[in-house]
Amino acid sequence: MTEKSPIPKDPDADIHDDGDEPAFEWMKPAPKSTAADARPARAADGDQDTSAKRMPQEGRPGAGSASGAVAGGAARPVDGQPAGGQQPESRADRKAAEAAEAGPEPALFAEPLPTSALQVRPPEAEVERRNHEREQAANAKPVAPRIFQVLLAVFYPVVLLVLAIRAVASPLFLWVEYYRPGFPGDGYGFNADDRMTYGSYALDYLSNWSGPRYLGDLVNQNGEKLFKEGEVSHMADVKTVMLSAFGAGALMIIIGIIAMIYLRKRSTGGIRRGLFAGSIVTLVLILGLGTLAALGWQQFFTDFHHIFFANGTWTFALDDTLIRLFPGQYWMDSGIAIGALVFITALLTLIFTWPTRRRRGLSPKNEAAAEGAAKAEDADAEARAEAGAPEK
């Protein structure tokens, strides 16, 4: 028989189109309803399919005969094919069913729990270090309140001194001086009214923004210039020092007000502590400067001028207008008045800010408890020091 020889036809074979042959129906996807109905039937008869497949291996009678499986009664699925002549499911449905029966696969990587590291205790030295840092953080006080308290303590004496100088450099104090008993008179012709008029011009010039002509253009009753050129130049230097001091005092007052507002909101008793420390500093400075002035006023006055003015610019003759208006007694009385104002104000501040129990917010019981705790801590520290143990 050659390649061109016709293939003999079997009279018993059915001749159909390939598309309609039942053998190709399983390759077509089954409807959703059919796949859903076939899945439970397959799951229910899973055990019977397994036993039917094992029977030929175990040598049971009738296992090798296909007719024995049919003769057993109800038709059972063989090799995953549905019973009752139904066509098998689609390939995707079979894989999905097998995956569902097999269950979830074991995870290849298991992430540790977030709290697993807490079960590992760090070394004892690390534990002590952390506890020490926690204690320091708990006992540490904020830095900003301390800074503002220090600023109050430093600014307070300067502000008091500037305010006292401004109070003395006024026409009111000048009037008190000229009309008080015992104040030396002018031996060159100025009476009290002349002094009050010309002296007020000089004091006003120190606090206004006028130029040297404010004093340089003044004339006396004879039409002569009241102040010489050297006197006007010295008063200009004094004005520079005074305005600088007033400006610094004003800036410190503004910063002090800001510090008080902050301490009032953030630190209980912070204003009181700052002013208390500032009053102590002020009293110490005033007592020291007052002692130096009392021991030698002339030397103190000279050293003060050497700090702010150049040599030869602040010494004048007795008949010069500045000496006739402001004699040595005036400067001595001014120094006493400035020191007295600053001393009295600082002393009152010290009294009103003294840290009593009520101002600190402590009752007698709480204060006794605090003192007892402090003594206990001191005793504990001494005991550790004697035993040679390191302090915590």
Short mmCIF file of C-alpha atoms in Angstrom, two decimals:
data_model
loop_
_atom_site.label_atom_id
_atom_site.label_comp_id
_atom_site.label_asym_id
_atom_site.label_seq_id
_atom_site.Cartn_x
_atom_site.Cartn_y
_atom_site.Cartn_z
CA MET A 1 0.00 0.00 0.00
CA THR A 2 1.46 3.32 -1.16
CA GLU A 3 0.93 6.92 -0.04
CA LYS A 4 -1.57 7.45 -2.84
CA SER A 5 -3.49 4.30 -2.08
CA PRO A 6 -6.96 5.10 -0.75
CA ILE A 7 -7.57 4.45 2.92
CA PRO A 8 -10.05 1.64 3.39
CA LYS A 9 -13.24 2.80 5.00
CA ASP A 10 -14.65 1.03 7.99
CA PRO A 11 -18.29 0.42 7.47
CA ASP A 12 -18.95 0.56 11.23
CA ALA A 13 -17.20 3.94 11.78
CA ASP A 14 -19.28 7.10 11.97
CA ILE A 15 -18.32 9.81 9.57
CA HIS A 16 -18.80 13.29 11.08
CA ASP A 17 -17.28 16.69 10.78
CA ASP A 18 -14.29 17.31 13.12
CA GLY A 19 -15.95 20.29 14.69
CA ASP A 20 -18.97 18.17 15.77
CA GLU A 21 -17.02 15.14 17.00
CA PRO A 22 -17.55 14.56 20.75
CA ALA A 23 -13.83 13.95 21.26
CA PHE A 24 -13.11 17.66 20.78
CA GLU A 25 -15.86 18.99 23.01
CA TRP A 26 -13.64 18.91 26.17
CA MET A 27 -11.28 21.41 24.61
CA LYS A 28 -14.04 24.04 24.60
CA PRO A 29 -14.57 26.13 27.79
CA ALA A 30 -17.57 24.94 29.70
CA PRO A 31 -20.31 27.34 30.73
CA LYS A 32 -20.13 28.85 34.22
CA SER A 33 -23.15 26.96 35.39
CA THR A 34 -21.72 23.63 34.22
CA ALA A 35 -18.34 24.29 35.88
CA ALA A 36 -20.00 25.31 39.11
CA ASP A 37 -22.24 22.18 39.12
CA ALA A 38 -19.40 19.87 38.25
CA ARG A 39 -17.09 21.14 41.02
CA PRO A 40 -19.16 19.90 44.00
CA ALA A 41 -19.79 16.52 42.35
CA ARG A 42 -16.10 16.06 41.86
CA ALA A 43 -15.29 17.09 45.42
CA ALA A 44 -17.93 14.71 46.80
CA ASP A 45 -16.66 11.66 44.87
CA GLY A 46 -12.97 12.41 45.47
CA ASP A 47 -12.50 9.49 47.82
CA GLN A 48 -14.15 7.01 45.45
CA ASP A 49 -11.99 8.20 42.54
CA THR A 50 -8.89 7.63 44.58
CA SER A 51 -9.91 4.11 45.57
CA ALA A 52 -10.85 3.31 41.99
CA LYS A 53 -7.44 4.42 40.78
CA ARG A 54 -5.62 2.36 43.41
CA MET A 55 -7.48 -0.86 42.71
CA PRO A 56 -5.40 -1.95 39.70
CA GLN A 57 -2.20 -1.46 41.73
CA GLU A 58 -3.47 -3.47 44.68
CA GLY A 59 -4.37 -6.43 42.44
CA ARG A 60 -8.07 -6.40 43.13
CA PRO A 61 -10.22 -8.51 40.74
CA GLY A 62 -11.90 -6.68 37.95
CA ALA A 63 -9.76 -3.58 38.30
CA GLY A 64 -8.17 -3.82 34.86
CA SER A 65 -11.47 -4.13 33.07
CA ALA A 66 -13.17 -0.96 32.01
CA SER A 67 -16.46 -2.85 31.81
CA GLY A 68 -16.18 -3.72 35.51
CA ALA A 69 -16.24 -0.03 36.41
CA VAL A 70 -19.31 0.42 34.23
CA ALA A 71 -20.97 -2.72 35.52
CA GLY A 72 -20.60 -1.52 39.11
CA GLY A 73 -23.76 0.54 38.82
CA ALA A 74 -23.44 4.32 38.87
CA ALA A 75 -20.97 5.84 36.48
CA ARG A 76 -17.89 7.27 38.30
CA PRO A 77 -15.44 9.75 36.98
CA VAL A 78 -12.17 8.35 35.82
CA ASP A 79 -9.01 10.47 35.68
CA GLY A 80 -10.86 13.69 36.57
CA GLN A 81 -13.60 13.28 33.93
CA PRO A 82 -17.13 14.05 35.07
CA ALA A 83 -19.67 11.29 35.44
CA GLY A 84 -22.83 10.78 33.45
CA GLY A 85 -21.16 11.33 30.10
CA GLN A 86 -20.54 15.03 30.81
CA GLN A 87 -17.57 16.68 29.17
CA PRO A 88 -14.56 17.63 31.38
CA GLU A 89 -14.13 21.18 32.74
CA SER A 90 -11.81 23.78 31.28
CA ARG A 91 -8.14 23.71 32.14
CA ALA A 92 -8.29 26.92 34.24
CA ASP A 93 -11.20 25.55 36.31
CA ARG A 94 -9.35 22.29 36.99
CA LYS A 95 -6.24 24.16 38.19
CA ALA A 96 -8.32 26.44 40.41
CA ALA A 97 -10.05 23.45 41.97
CA GLU A 98 -6.74 21.65 42.57
CA ALA A 99 -5.28 24.79 44.18
CA ALA A 100 -8.34 25.12 46.46
CA GLU A 101 -8.04 21.47 47.52
CA ALA A 102 -4.28 21.74 48.12
CA GLY A 103 -4.69 24.73 50.52
CA PRO A 104 -2.39 27.74 50.90
CA GLU A 105 1.30 27.28 50.35
CA PRO A 106 3.59 27.77 53.33
CA ALA A 107 5.23 31.22 53.48
CA LEU A 108 8.86 31.23 52.42
CA PHE A 109 9.71 34.27 54.64
CA ALA A 110 8.17 35.10 58.00
CA GLU A 111 8.69 38.66 59.24
CA PRO A 112 9.47 38.88 62.98
CA LEU A 113 6.97 40.54 65.26
CA PRO A 114 7.54 44.22 66.07
CA THR A 115 7.89 43.44 69.79
CA SER A 116 10.33 40.57 69.38
CA ALA A 117 13.31 42.87 70.12
CA LEU A 118 11.80 43.87 73.47
CA GLN A 119 12.27 40.36 74.77
CA VAL A 120 16.05 40.74 74.47
CA ARG A 121 17.32 42.58 77.55
CA PRO A 122 20.24 44.95 76.90
CA PRO A 123 23.39 44.78 79.00
CA GLU A 124 23.26 46.05 82.56
CA ALA A 125 25.59 48.97 81.77
CA GLU A 126 23.28 50.10 78.98
CA VAL A 127 20.28 49.89 81.31
CA GLU A 128 22.02 52.04 83.93
CA ARG A 129 23.06 54.57 81.30
CA ARG A 130 19.51 54.90 80.00
CA ASN A 131 18.10 55.25 83.52
CA HIS A 132 20.67 57.95 84.28
CA GLU A 133 19.75 59.85 81.14
CA ARG A 134 16.05 59.61 82.00
CA GLU A 135 16.70 60.98 85.50
CA GLN A 136 18.73 63.85 84.08
CA ALA A 137 16.02 64.65 81.53
CA ALA A 138 13.35 64.56 84.24
CA ASN A 139 15.32 66.74 86.65
CA ALA A 140 16.64 69.16 84.00
CA LYS A 141 14.96 72.54 83.89
CA PRO A 142 14.26 74.47 80.68
CA VAL A 143 17.05 76.77 79.57
CA ALA A 144 14.92 79.71 78.39
CA PRO A 145 13.47 80.62 81.85
CA ARG A 146 16.97 80.62 83.33
CA ILE A 147 18.26 82.89 80.58
CA PHE A 148 15.44 85.38 81.12
CA GLN A 149 15.98 85.32 84.87
CA VAL A 150 19.68 86.09 84.39
CA LEU A 151 18.79 88.92 82.01
CA LEU A 152 16.46 90.41 84.62
CA ALA A 153 19.16 90.18 87.28
CA VAL A 154 21.75 91.85 85.02
CA PHE A 155 19.50 94.55 83.55
CA TYR A 156 17.86 95.55 86.81
CA PRO A 157 20.76 97.54 88.33
CA VAL A 158 21.52 99.26 85.02
CA VAL A 159 17.89 100.27 84.51
CA LEU A 160 17.65 101.61 88.07
CA LEU A 161 20.84 103.63 87.62
CA VAL A 162 19.66 105.16 84.33
CA LEU A 163 16.26 106.05 85.75
CA ALA A 164 17.87 107.65 88.79
CA ILE A 165 20.21 109.73 86.60
CA ARG A 166 17.25 110.86 84.50
CA ALA A 167 15.36 111.89 87.64
CA VAL A 168 18.33 113.93 88.92
CA ALA A 169 19.06 115.56 85.55
CA SER A 170 15.80 117.48 85.62
CA PRO A 171 14.71 121.06 86.37
CA LEU A 172 12.92 119.83 89.51
CA PHE A 173 16.11 118.63 91.18
CA LEU A 174 17.87 121.76 89.95
CA TRP A 175 15.23 123.95 91.63
CA VAL A 176 15.57 121.97 94.89
CA GLU A 177 19.33 122.48 94.82
CA TYR A 178 19.31 126.23 94.09
CA TYR A 179 16.73 127.04 96.72
CA ARG A 180 17.76 124.69 99.47
CA PRO A 181 19.55 126.16 102.49
CA GLY A 182 23.30 125.81 102.47
CA PHE A 183 23.80 125.59 98.73
CA PRO A 184 26.75 127.80 97.70
CA GLY A 185 25.88 130.95 95.82
CA ASP A 186 27.56 132.44 92.74
CA GLY A 187 30.30 134.93 93.45
CA TYR A 188 30.23 136.38 89.92
CA GLY A 189 26.72 137.82 89.80
CA PHE A 190 24.20 135.00 89.09
CA ASN A 191 21.26 134.93 91.43
CA ALA A 192 18.95 131.94 91.93
CA ASP A 193 16.63 132.95 89.07
CA ASP A 194 19.52 133.38 86.65
CA ARG A 195 20.90 129.99 87.63
CA MET A 196 17.50 128.36 87.26
CA THR A 197 17.04 129.83 83.76
CA TYR A 198 20.48 129.10 82.37
CA GLY A 199 20.77 125.74 84.15
CA SER A 200 17.43 124.58 82.70
CA TYR A 201 18.76 125.32 79.20
CA ALA A 202 21.80 123.17 79.90
CA LEU A 203 19.76 120.24 81.25
CA ASP A 204 17.22 120.43 78.43
CA TYR A 205 20.05 120.25 75.90
CA LEU A 206 21.18 116.90 77.36
CA SER A 207 17.84 115.23 76.63
CA ASN A 208 16.73 116.84 73.36
CA TRP A 209 17.92 116.37 69.77
CA SER A 210 19.17 119.92 69.19
CA GLY A 211 22.68 120.70 68.00
CA PRO A 212 25.46 122.61 69.80
CA ARG A 213 23.90 125.94 68.74
CA TYR A 214 21.21 125.34 71.37
CA LEU A 215 23.81 126.39 73.95
CA GLY A 216 26.31 128.21 71.73
CA ASP A 217 23.86 130.95 70.73
CA LEU A 218 22.77 131.83 74.27
CA VAL A 219 23.83 135.26 75.53
CA ASN A 220 23.79 136.86 78.96
CA GLN A 221 22.36 140.21 80.02
CA ASN A 222 25.38 142.01 78.59
CA GLY A 223 24.93 140.40 75.15
CA GLU A 224 27.98 138.21 75.51
CA LYS A 225 27.93 134.51 74.77
CA LEU A 226 26.91 132.57 77.84
CA PHE A 227 28.93 129.40 77.15
CA LYS A 228 32.41 129.28 75.69
CA GLU A 229 33.34 126.97 72.85
CA GLY A 230 35.06 124.47 75.19
CA GLU A 231 32.01 124.36 77.43
CA VAL A 232 29.70 123.72 74.49
CA SER A 233 31.97 120.95 73.25
CA HIS A 234 32.01 119.26 76.65
CA MET A 235 28.24 119.49 76.94
CA ALA A 236 27.99 117.84 73.50
CA ASP A 237 30.14 114.96 74.82
CA VAL A 238 27.97 114.70 77.92
CA LYS A 239 24.88 114.66 75.72
CA THR A 240 26.27 111.75 73.70
CA VAL A 241 26.93 109.75 76.86
CA MET A 242 23.50 110.57 78.29
CA LEU A 243 21.55 109.67 75.15
CA SER A 244 23.51 106.42 74.81
CA ALA A 245 22.70 105.55 78.42
CA PHE A 246 19.02 106.41 77.95
CA GLY A 247 18.85 104.34 74.77
CA ALA A 248 20.49 101.34 76.43
CA GLY A 249 18.16 101.69 79.40
CA ALA A 250 15.10 101.82 77.13
CA LEU A 251 16.24 98.69 75.27
CA MET A 252 16.82 96.85 78.55
CA ILE A 253 13.37 97.86 79.76
CA ILE A 254 11.77 96.43 76.61
CA ILE A 255 13.73 93.18 76.92
CA GLY A 256 12.87 93.03 80.62
CA ILE A 257 9.14 93.40 79.89
CA ILE A 258 9.36 90.59 77.32
CA ALA A 259 11.21 88.44 79.87
CA MET A 260 8.54 89.10 82.49
CA ILE A 261 5.74 88.16 80.09
CA TYR A 262 7.51 84.93 79.18
CA LEU A 263 8.32 84.02 82.79
CA ARG A 264 4.77 84.73 83.89
CA LYS A 265 3.46 82.17 81.39
CA ARG A 266 6.21 79.54 81.53
CA SER A 267 7.90 79.74 84.94
CA THR A 268 6.05 80.14 88.21
CA GLY A 269 8.01 82.54 90.42
CA GLY A 270 10.54 83.28 87.67
CA ILE A 271 9.96 87.05 87.81
CA ARG A 272 10.38 87.08 91.55
CA ARG A 273 13.62 85.12 91.41
CA GLY A 274 15.06 87.35 88.68
CA LEU A 275 14.21 90.58 90.49
CA PHE A 276 15.43 89.16 93.79
CA ALA A 277 18.82 88.35 92.29
CA GLY A 278 18.92 91.73 90.52
CA SER A 279 18.20 93.60 93.75
CA ILE A 280 21.05 91.79 95.51
CA VAL A 281 23.44 92.70 92.67
CA THR A 282 22.25 96.32 92.78
CA LEU A 283 22.75 96.63 96.54
CA VAL A 284 26.23 95.20 96.30
CA LEU A 285 27.20 97.63 93.50
CA ILE A 286 25.72 100.69 95.24
CA LEU A 287 27.36 99.85 98.55
CA GLY A 288 30.71 99.38 96.82
CA LEU A 289 30.52 102.57 94.77
CA GLY A 290 29.20 104.53 97.75
CA THR A 291 32.12 103.36 99.86
CA LEU A 292 34.61 104.49 97.22
CA ALA A 293 32.90 107.87 96.88
CA ALA A 294 32.81 108.40 100.65
CA LEU A 295 36.47 107.56 101.04
CA GLY A 296 37.56 110.07 98.38
CA TRP A 297 34.96 112.04 96.46
CA GLN A 298 37.37 114.08 94.43
CA GLN A 299 39.30 111.02 93.27
CA PHE A 300 36.06 109.18 92.51
CA PHE A 301 34.76 112.16 90.49
CA THR A 302 38.01 112.40 88.54
CA ASP A 303 38.15 108.67 87.75
CA PHE A 304 34.54 108.77 86.58
CA HIS A 305 35.32 111.55 84.08
CA HIS A 306 38.43 109.74 82.87
CA ILE A 307 36.25 106.79 81.83
CA PHE A 308 33.94 108.77 79.54
CA PHE A 309 35.84 111.92 78.51
CA ALA A 310 39.27 112.78 77.20
CA ASN A 311 41.76 114.56 79.38
CA GLY A 312 41.58 118.35 79.27
CA THR A 313 38.05 118.50 77.88
CA TRP A 314 36.19 118.58 81.19
CA THR A 315 38.24 120.98 83.35
CA PHE A 316 37.19 124.66 83.51
CA ALA A 317 37.94 127.88 85.38
CA LEU A 318 35.90 129.07 88.35
CA ASP A 319 34.41 131.96 86.39
CA ASP A 320 33.19 129.73 83.53
CA THR A 321 29.42 129.39 83.24
CA LEU A 322 29.33 125.60 83.80
CA ILE A 323 31.19 125.92 87.11
CA ARG A 324 28.97 128.83 88.22
CA LEU A 325 25.81 126.86 87.38
CA PHE A 326 27.00 123.43 88.54
CA PRO A 327 29.53 123.75 91.35
CA GLY A 328 31.15 120.84 93.11
CA GLN A 329 28.40 120.70 95.74
CA TYR A 330 25.83 120.10 93.01
CA TRP A 331 27.68 117.01 91.76
CA MET A 332 28.11 115.67 95.28
CA ASP A 333 24.42 116.11 96.00
CA SER A 334 23.58 114.51 92.65
CA GLY A 335 25.70 111.47 93.48
CA ILE A 336 24.04 111.13 96.88
CA ALA A 337 20.57 111.45 95.35
CA ILE A 338 21.30 108.87 92.64
CA GLY A 339 22.75 106.41 95.14
CA ALA A 340 19.84 106.92 97.55
CA LEU A 341 17.18 106.38 94.86
CA VAL A 342 18.85 103.22 93.59
CA PHE A 343 19.48 101.87 97.09
CA ILE A 344 15.93 102.45 98.33
CA THR A 345 14.37 100.92 95.20
CA ALA A 346 16.63 97.86 95.32
CA LEU A 347 15.97 97.39 99.03
CA LEU A 348 12.20 97.51 98.52
CA THR A 349 12.51 95.06 95.65
CA LEU A 350 14.53 92.72 97.86
CA ILE A 351 11.88 92.86 100.58
CA PHE A 352 8.93 92.29 98.26
CA THR A 353 10.62 89.41 96.41
CA TRP A 354 12.06 87.63 99.45
CA PRO A 355 11.40 83.88 98.97
CA THR A 356 8.93 83.20 101.80
CA ARG A 357 6.91 80.00 102.03
CA ARG A 358 3.78 81.69 100.75
CA ARG A 359 5.56 83.19 97.74
CA ARG A 360 7.16 79.86 96.91
CA GLY A 361 3.77 78.15 97.16
CA LEU A 362 4.88 75.80 99.95
CA SER A 363 2.98 74.98 103.10
CA PRO A 364 4.94 74.21 106.30
CA LYS A 365 4.35 70.47 105.81
CA ASN A 366 5.55 70.53 102.22
CA GLU A 367 8.60 72.57 103.18
CA ALA A 368 9.46 70.14 105.98
CA ALA A 369 9.04 67.22 103.58
CA ALA A 370 11.29 68.92 101.01
CA GLU A 371 13.94 69.60 103.64
CA GLY A 372 13.71 66.00 104.86
CA ALA A 373 14.11 64.67 101.32
CA ALA A 374 17.12 66.92 100.75
CA LYS A 375 18.74 65.76 103.99
CA ALA A 376 18.05 62.12 103.08
CA GLU A 377 19.70 62.60 99.70
CA ASP A 378 22.74 64.21 101.33
CA ALA A 379 23.01 61.36 103.82
CA ASP A 380 22.70 58.80 101.05
CA ALA A 381 25.41 60.53 99.04
CA GLU A 382 27.72 60.58 102.06
CA ALA A 383 27.08 56.89 102.71
CA ARG A 384 27.90 55.99 99.11
CA ALA A 385 31.04 58.12 99.27
CA GLU A 386 32.19 56.33 102.43
CA ALA A 387 31.43 52.92 100.94
CA GLY A 388 33.32 53.80 97.75
CA ALA A 389 30.30 53.18 95.53
CA PRO A 390 29.87 55.37 92.46
CA GLU A 391 27.14 57.97 92.67
CA LYS A 392 24.10 57.41 90.49
#
